[in-house]
């Protein structure tokens, strides 16, 4: 009997110890709170609520400052401010970018030097970029002031001097090239500065490389919404249909269209989302 009592006591102590250990393990494996966004639970009861019950003070929203009048949010990564091309390399051989650095805070495509891209790779971003077609008009259609802003190095938002210059609508200024015409044409006169503000979410792929979620793009051209959270079908080639190679983060790429288009860029910054 004494022996049975001792065994039971030992078993109870062991169980208690195991339970404590299990609790510790649960505590240890608890997911860290990494999300910046807190979604407050909605009230689903029928009782009337007081105003203060639906007012939340935490967590505080980060103060980043405005992105107007040439200002840049303090959490933005500056990719080009006119001082150097240090953040950029040529896409074909990763050598230093050889586009022209101008004295007015801009850079211009150097004839046939090739595309340039950021050294840093990005996934989801908010991108601000300004561009200008050369004031001296040359050629027509796709050969007039053609360049492009490629998100993830793969998905082109078309840059083109479309003023009095018709072309296919899914290749006009602001189009997702050969994939989606813009909702509106909002260019300033040729030779003046345009802005694009782009919100890009990258596509997602499974382990086998299959796309499980399309990327999306929202584009504002000179303050006008021209793409409203559209689904990206895939890459934006000149010839052929969109393809969906699996990828992770990638560079932001600016196009040298190869025909002396001489498009200029300035004030380029991104916020990682
Ligand atoms: Mg282009």
PDB file of C-alpha atoms in Angstrom, residues 35-227:
ATOM      1  CA  UNK A  35       2.203  43.252 -37.664  1.00  0.00           C
ATOM      2  CA  UNK A  36       2.142  47.033 -37.662  1.00  0.00           C
ATOM      3  CA  UNK A  37      -1.585  47.010 -38.248  1.00  0.00           C
ATOM      4  CA  UNK A  38      -4.020  46.265 -35.454  1.00  0.00           C
ATOM      5  CA  UNK A  39      -7.570  45.567 -36.531  1.00  0.00           C
ATOM      6  CA  UNK A  40      -9.841  46.333 -33.621  1.00  0.00           C
ATOM      7  CA  UNK A  41     -12.639  43.854 -33.106  1.00  0.00           C
ATOM      8  CA  UNK A  42     -16.039  44.946 -34.265  1.00  0.00           C
ATOM      9  CA  UNK A  43     -18.810  45.075 -31.700  1.00  0.00           C
ATOM     10  CA  UNK A  44     -21.471  42.544 -32.533  1.00  0.00           C
ATOM     11  CA  UNK A  45     -23.764  42.896 -29.519  1.00  0.00           C
ATOM     12  CA  UNK A  46     -27.101  44.662 -29.355  1.00  0.00           C
ATOM     13  CA  UNK A  47     -26.456  46.970 -26.375  1.00  0.00           C
ATOM     14  CA  UNK A  48     -25.874  50.659 -27.162  1.00  0.00           C
ATOM     15  CA  UNK A  49     -22.203  51.680 -27.009  1.00  0.00           C
ATOM     16  CA  UNK A  50     -20.590  54.790 -25.573  1.00  0.00           C
ATOM     17  CA  UNK A  51     -18.551  56.887 -28.058  1.00  0.00           C
ATOM     18  CA  UNK A  52     -15.277  56.189 -26.224  1.00  0.00           C
ATOM     19  CA  UNK A  53     -15.771  52.428 -26.548  1.00  0.00           C
ATOM     20  CA  UNK A  54     -15.030  52.687 -30.275  1.00  0.00           C
ATOM     21  CA  UNK A  55     -12.043  55.018 -29.926  1.00  0.00           C
ATOM     22  CA  UNK A  56      -8.545  53.471 -29.822  1.00  0.00           C
ATOM     23  CA  UNK A  57      -5.258  55.144 -28.950  1.00  0.00           C
ATOM     24  CA  UNK A  58      -2.767  52.304 -29.440  1.00  0.00           C
ATOM     25  CA  UNK A  59      -0.659  51.403 -31.279  1.00  0.00           C
ATOM     26  CA  UNK A  60       0.462  54.876 -32.311  1.00  0.00           C
ATOM     27  CA  UNK A  61       0.689  55.571 -36.053  1.00  0.00           C
ATOM     28  CA  UNK A  62       4.255  56.330 -37.260  1.00  0.00           C
ATOM     29  CA  UNK A  63       4.848  59.952 -38.222  1.00  0.00           C
ATOM     30  CA  UNK A  64       6.612  60.036 -41.616  1.00  0.00           C
ATOM     31  CA  UNK A  65       5.910  63.563 -42.820  1.00  0.00           C
ATOM     32  CA  UNK A  66       4.350  64.624 -46.120  1.00  0.00           C
ATOM     33  CA  UNK A  67       5.302  63.708 -49.678  1.00  0.00           C
ATOM     34  CA  UNK A  68       4.286  67.027 -51.159  1.00  0.00           C
ATOM     35  CA  UNK A  69       6.167  70.098 -52.404  1.00  0.00           C
ATOM     36  CA  UNK A  70       9.296  68.069 -53.075  1.00  0.00           C
ATOM     37  CA  UNK A  71       9.389  66.591 -49.557  1.00  0.00           C
ATOM     38  CA  UNK A  72      10.112  62.913 -48.983  1.00  0.00           C
ATOM     39  CA  UNK A  73       8.605  60.763 -46.197  1.00  0.00           C
ATOM     40  CA  UNK A  74      11.240  60.030 -43.575  1.00  0.00           C
ATOM     41  CA  UNK A  75      10.823  56.260 -43.996  1.00  0.00           C
ATOM     42  CA  UNK A  76      11.509  56.407 -47.759  1.00  0.00           C
ATOM     43  CA  UNK A  77      14.621  55.023 -49.430  1.00  0.00           C
ATOM     44  CA  UNK A  78      16.031  57.644 -51.789  1.00  0.00           C
ATOM     45  CA  UNK A  79      17.125  56.025 -55.058  1.00  0.00           C
ATOM     46  CA  UNK A  80      17.984  59.212 -56.912  1.00  0.00           C
ATOM     47  CA  UNK A  81      18.150  62.787 -55.642  1.00  0.00           C
ATOM     48  CA  UNK A  82      20.295  64.261 -58.402  1.00  0.00           C
ATOM     49  CA  UNK A  83      23.611  63.919 -56.591  1.00  0.00           C
ATOM     50  CA  UNK A  84      24.826  60.580 -58.005  1.00  0.00           C
ATOM     51  CA  UNK A  85      23.884  57.359 -59.769  1.00  0.00           C
ATOM     52  CA  UNK A  86      25.404  55.279 -56.979  1.00  0.00           C
ATOM     53  CA  UNK A  87      22.190  53.349 -56.321  1.00  0.00           C
ATOM     54  CA  UNK A  88      22.094  52.120 -59.945  1.00  0.00           C
ATOM     55  CA  UNK A  89      23.938  49.694 -62.213  1.00  0.00           C
ATOM     56  CA  UNK A  90      23.514  48.549 -65.794  1.00  0.00           C
ATOM     57  CA  UNK A  91      21.208  45.561 -66.043  1.00  0.00           C
ATOM     58  CA  UNK A  92      23.267  43.640 -68.559  1.00  0.00           C
ATOM     59  CA  UNK A  93      26.594  43.550 -66.716  1.00  0.00           C
ATOM     60  CA  UNK A  94      26.103  45.196 -63.288  1.00  0.00           C
ATOM     61  CA  UNK A  95      28.648  47.924 -64.099  1.00  0.00           C
ATOM     62  CA  UNK A  96      28.179  51.481 -62.782  1.00  0.00           C
ATOM     63  CA  UNK A  97      25.308  53.319 -64.441  1.00  0.00           C
ATOM     64  CA  UNK A  98      26.544  55.505 -67.287  1.00  0.00           C
ATOM     65  CA  UNK A  99      23.451  57.564 -67.919  1.00  0.00           C
ATOM     66  CA  UNK A 100      23.992  61.339 -67.973  1.00  0.00           C
ATOM     67  CA  UNK A 101      23.947  63.026 -64.578  1.00  0.00           C
ATOM     68  CA  UNK A 102      22.644  66.533 -65.239  1.00  0.00           C
ATOM     69  CA  UNK A 103      23.239  69.696 -63.264  1.00  0.00           C
ATOM     70  CA  UNK A 104      19.548  70.238 -62.538  1.00  0.00           C
ATOM     71  CA  UNK A 105      19.037  67.211 -60.297  1.00  0.00           C
ATOM     72  CA  UNK A 106      17.995  64.873 -63.085  1.00  0.00           C
ATOM     73  CA  UNK A 107      19.515  62.064 -65.127  1.00  0.00           C
ATOM     74  CA  UNK A 108      18.990  61.235 -68.797  1.00  0.00           C
ATOM     75  CA  UNK A 109      19.199  57.980 -70.718  1.00  0.00           C
ATOM     76  CA  UNK A 110      22.593  57.859 -72.470  1.00  0.00           C
ATOM     77  CA  UNK A 111      22.127  56.564 -76.012  1.00  0.00           C
ATOM     78  CA  UNK A 112      22.287  52.798 -76.291  1.00  0.00           C
ATOM     79  CA  UNK A 113      23.996  52.242 -72.944  1.00  0.00           C
ATOM     80  CA  UNK A 114      21.215  49.903 -71.884  1.00  0.00           C
ATOM     81  CA  UNK A 115      18.729  49.651 -69.042  1.00  0.00           C
ATOM     82  CA  UNK A 116      19.719  50.569 -65.509  1.00  0.00           C
ATOM     83  CA  UNK A 117      18.412  49.025 -62.306  1.00  0.00           C
ATOM     84  CA  UNK A 118      18.733  49.517 -58.589  1.00  0.00           C
ATOM     85  CA  UNK A 119      21.414  47.662 -56.673  1.00  0.00           C
ATOM     86  CA  UNK A 120      18.844  47.014 -53.984  1.00  0.00           C
ATOM     87  CA  UNK A 121      16.023  44.537 -54.512  1.00  0.00           C
ATOM     88  CA  UNK A 122      12.462  45.254 -53.493  1.00  0.00           C
ATOM     89  CA  UNK A 123       9.174  43.417 -53.087  1.00  0.00           C
ATOM     90  CA  UNK A 124       6.018  45.373 -52.317  1.00  0.00           C
ATOM     91  CA  UNK A 125       6.624  49.093 -52.638  1.00  0.00           C
ATOM     92  CA  UNK A 126       5.208  52.551 -52.971  1.00  0.00           C
ATOM     93  CA  UNK A 127       7.333  54.194 -55.664  1.00  0.00           C
ATOM     94  CA  UNK A 128       7.556  57.863 -56.551  1.00  0.00           C
ATOM     95  CA  UNK A 129       9.345  58.791 -59.776  1.00  0.00           C
ATOM     96  CA  UNK A 130       9.350  61.804 -62.067  1.00  0.00           C
ATOM     97  CA  UNK A 131      10.129  61.703 -65.783  1.00  0.00           C
ATOM     98  CA  UNK A 132      10.346  64.060 -68.726  1.00  0.00           C
ATOM     99  CA  UNK A 133      10.230  63.518 -72.480  1.00  0.00           C
ATOM    100  CA  UNK A 134      12.796  65.506 -74.452  1.00  0.00           C
ATOM    101  CA  UNK A 135      11.447  68.919 -75.496  1.00  0.00           C
ATOM    102  CA  UNK A 136      12.709  68.395 -79.011  1.00  0.00           C
ATOM    103  CA  UNK A 137      10.194  66.043 -80.621  1.00  0.00           C
ATOM    104  CA  UNK A 138      11.669  63.252 -82.713  1.00  0.00           C
ATOM    105  CA  UNK A 139      10.007  60.356 -84.505  1.00  0.00           C
ATOM    106  CA  UNK A 140       6.524  58.923 -83.901  1.00  0.00           C
ATOM    107  CA  UNK A 141       4.564  56.209 -82.141  1.00  0.00           C
ATOM    108  CA  UNK A 142       6.591  53.969 -79.859  1.00  0.00           C
ATOM    109  CA  UNK A 143       9.808  55.697 -80.900  1.00  0.00           C
ATOM    110  CA  UNK A 144       9.003  59.088 -79.366  1.00  0.00           C
ATOM    111  CA  UNK A 145      10.369  59.444 -75.856  1.00  0.00           C
ATOM    112  CA  UNK A 146       9.979  55.766 -75.000  1.00  0.00           C
ATOM    113  CA  UNK A 147      11.289  54.478 -71.686  1.00  0.00           C
ATOM    114  CA  UNK A 148       9.659  52.541 -68.873  1.00  0.00           C
ATOM    115  CA  UNK A 149       9.569  51.847 -65.162  1.00  0.00           C
ATOM    116  CA  UNK A 150       9.784  48.116 -64.412  1.00  0.00           C
ATOM    117  CA  UNK A 151       8.570  46.931 -61.010  1.00  0.00           C
ATOM    118  CA  UNK A 152      10.418  43.872 -59.749  1.00  0.00           C
ATOM    119  CA  UNK A 153      12.502  44.267 -62.935  1.00  0.00           C
ATOM    120  CA  UNK A 154       9.693  42.549 -64.869  1.00  0.00           C
ATOM    121  CA  UNK A 155       6.481  44.574 -65.066  1.00  0.00           C
ATOM    122  CA  UNK A 156       6.628  47.758 -67.145  1.00  0.00           C
ATOM    123  CA  UNK A 157       4.652  50.923 -66.612  1.00  0.00           C
ATOM    124  CA  UNK A 158       5.142  52.620 -69.971  1.00  0.00           C
ATOM    125  CA  UNK A 159       6.860  55.974 -70.298  1.00  0.00           C
ATOM    126  CA  UNK A 160       6.140  57.609 -73.660  1.00  0.00           C
ATOM    127  CA  UNK A 161       5.621  61.010 -75.247  1.00  0.00           C
ATOM    128  CA  UNK A 162       2.024  60.444 -76.306  1.00  0.00           C
ATOM    129  CA  UNK A 163       1.141  64.076 -76.930  1.00  0.00           C
ATOM    130  CA  UNK A 164      -0.339  64.244 -80.455  1.00  0.00           C
ATOM    131  CA  UNK A 165       1.244  60.862 -80.999  1.00  0.00           C
ATOM    132  CA  UNK A 166      -1.135  57.912 -81.301  1.00  0.00           C
ATOM    133  CA  UNK A 167      -0.098  54.347 -80.668  1.00  0.00           C
ATOM    134  CA  UNK A 168      -1.762  51.129 -79.479  1.00  0.00           C
ATOM    135  CA  UNK A 169      -3.633  51.914 -76.253  1.00  0.00           C
ATOM    136  CA  UNK A 170      -2.138  49.050 -74.272  1.00  0.00           C
ATOM    137  CA  UNK A 171       1.281  50.486 -75.094  1.00  0.00           C
ATOM    138  CA  UNK A 172       0.535  54.168 -74.584  1.00  0.00           C
ATOM    139  CA  UNK A 173       1.853  56.301 -71.766  1.00  0.00           C
ATOM    140  CA  UNK A 174       0.840  54.863 -68.385  1.00  0.00           C
ATOM    141  CA  UNK A 175      -0.134  51.456 -69.771  1.00  0.00           C
ATOM    142  CA  UNK A 176       0.982  48.229 -68.162  1.00  0.00           C
ATOM    143  CA  UNK A 177       2.810  47.477 -71.377  1.00  0.00           C
ATOM    144  CA  UNK A 178       0.846  45.308 -73.832  1.00  0.00           C
ATOM    145  CA  UNK A 179      -1.381  44.226 -70.990  1.00  0.00           C
ATOM    146  CA  UNK A 180      -3.599  47.029 -69.807  1.00  0.00           C
ATOM    147  CA  UNK A 181      -4.452  50.500 -71.130  1.00  0.00           C
ATOM    148  CA  UNK A 182      -4.558  53.274 -68.523  1.00  0.00           C
ATOM    149  CA  UNK A 183      -7.913  54.619 -67.327  1.00  0.00           C
ATOM    150  CA  UNK A 184      -6.934  58.090 -68.515  1.00  0.00           C
ATOM    151  CA  UNK A 185      -4.189  60.002 -70.325  1.00  0.00           C
ATOM    152  CA  UNK A 186      -2.815  62.604 -67.921  1.00  0.00           C
ATOM    153  CA  UNK A 187       0.484  63.748 -69.453  1.00  0.00           C
ATOM    154  CA  UNK A 188       1.810  67.289 -69.110  1.00  0.00           C
ATOM    155  CA  UNK A 189       3.076  69.062 -72.265  1.00  0.00           C
ATOM    156  CA  UNK A 190       6.161  67.534 -73.868  1.00  0.00           C
ATOM    157  CA  UNK A 191       9.328  68.682 -72.143  1.00  0.00           C
ATOM    158  CA  UNK A 192       7.693  69.191 -68.739  1.00  0.00           C
ATOM    159  CA  UNK A 193       7.982  66.911 -65.712  1.00  0.00           C
ATOM    160  CA  UNK A 194       5.491  64.076 -65.134  1.00  0.00           C
ATOM    161  CA  UNK A 195       5.149  62.056 -61.958  1.00  0.00           C
ATOM    162  CA  UNK A 196       4.179  58.452 -61.370  1.00  0.00           C
ATOM    163  CA  UNK A 197       3.169  57.208 -57.941  1.00  0.00           C
ATOM    164  CA  UNK A 198       2.937  53.441 -58.035  1.00  0.00           C
ATOM    165  CA  UNK A 199       1.757  50.988 -55.409  1.00  0.00           C
ATOM    166  CA  UNK A 200       2.981  47.535 -56.288  1.00  0.00           C
ATOM    167  CA  UNK A 201       2.331  44.215 -54.619  1.00  0.00           C
ATOM    168  CA  UNK A 202       4.381  41.310 -55.886  1.00  0.00           C
ATOM    169  CA  UNK A 203       2.834  38.020 -57.034  1.00  0.00           C
ATOM    170  CA  UNK A 204       3.206  34.943 -54.852  1.00  0.00           C
ATOM    171  CA  UNK A 205       4.419  31.523 -55.966  1.00  0.00           C
ATOM    172  CA  UNK A 206       4.277  28.078 -54.411  1.00  0.00           C
ATOM    173  CA  UNK A 207       7.289  25.806 -53.886  1.00  0.00           C
ATOM    174  CA  UNK A 208       6.835  24.315 -57.356  1.00  0.00           C
ATOM    175  CA  UNK A 209       7.034  27.767 -58.934  1.00  0.00           C
ATOM    176  CA  UNK A 210       3.327  28.020 -59.716  1.00  0.00           C
ATOM    177  CA  UNK A 211       1.683  31.406 -59.252  1.00  0.00           C
ATOM    178  CA  UNK A 212      -0.814  31.286 -56.402  1.00  0.00           C
ATOM    179  CA  UNK A 213      -1.575  34.993 -56.207  1.00  0.00           C
ATOM    180  CA  UNK A 214      -1.245  37.682 -58.868  1.00  0.00           C
ATOM    181  CA  UNK A 215       0.694  40.866 -58.298  1.00  0.00           C
ATOM    182  CA  UNK A 216      -1.245  44.127 -58.288  1.00  0.00           C
ATOM    183  CA  UNK A 217      -0.571  47.676 -59.360  1.00  0.00           C
ATOM    184  CA  UNK A 218      -2.137  51.029 -58.586  1.00  0.00           C
ATOM    185  CA  UNK A 219      -0.739  53.935 -60.609  1.00  0.00           C
ATOM    186  CA  UNK A 220      -1.311  57.668 -60.246  1.00  0.00           C
ATOM    187  CA  UNK A 221      -0.052  59.838 -63.121  1.00  0.00           C
ATOM    188  CA  UNK A 222       0.286  63.520 -62.285  1.00  0.00           C
ATOM    189  CA  UNK A 223      -2.299  63.109 -59.510  1.00  0.00           C
ATOM    190  CA  UNK A 224      -4.751  61.157 -61.703  1.00  0.00           C
ATOM    191  CA  UNK A 225      -5.617  57.523 -60.987  1.00  0.00           C
ATOM    192  CA  UNK A 226      -4.799  55.517 -64.119  1.00  0.00           C
ATOM    193  CA  UNK A 227      -4.717  51.957 -62.680  1.00  0.00           C
TER     194      UNK A 227
END
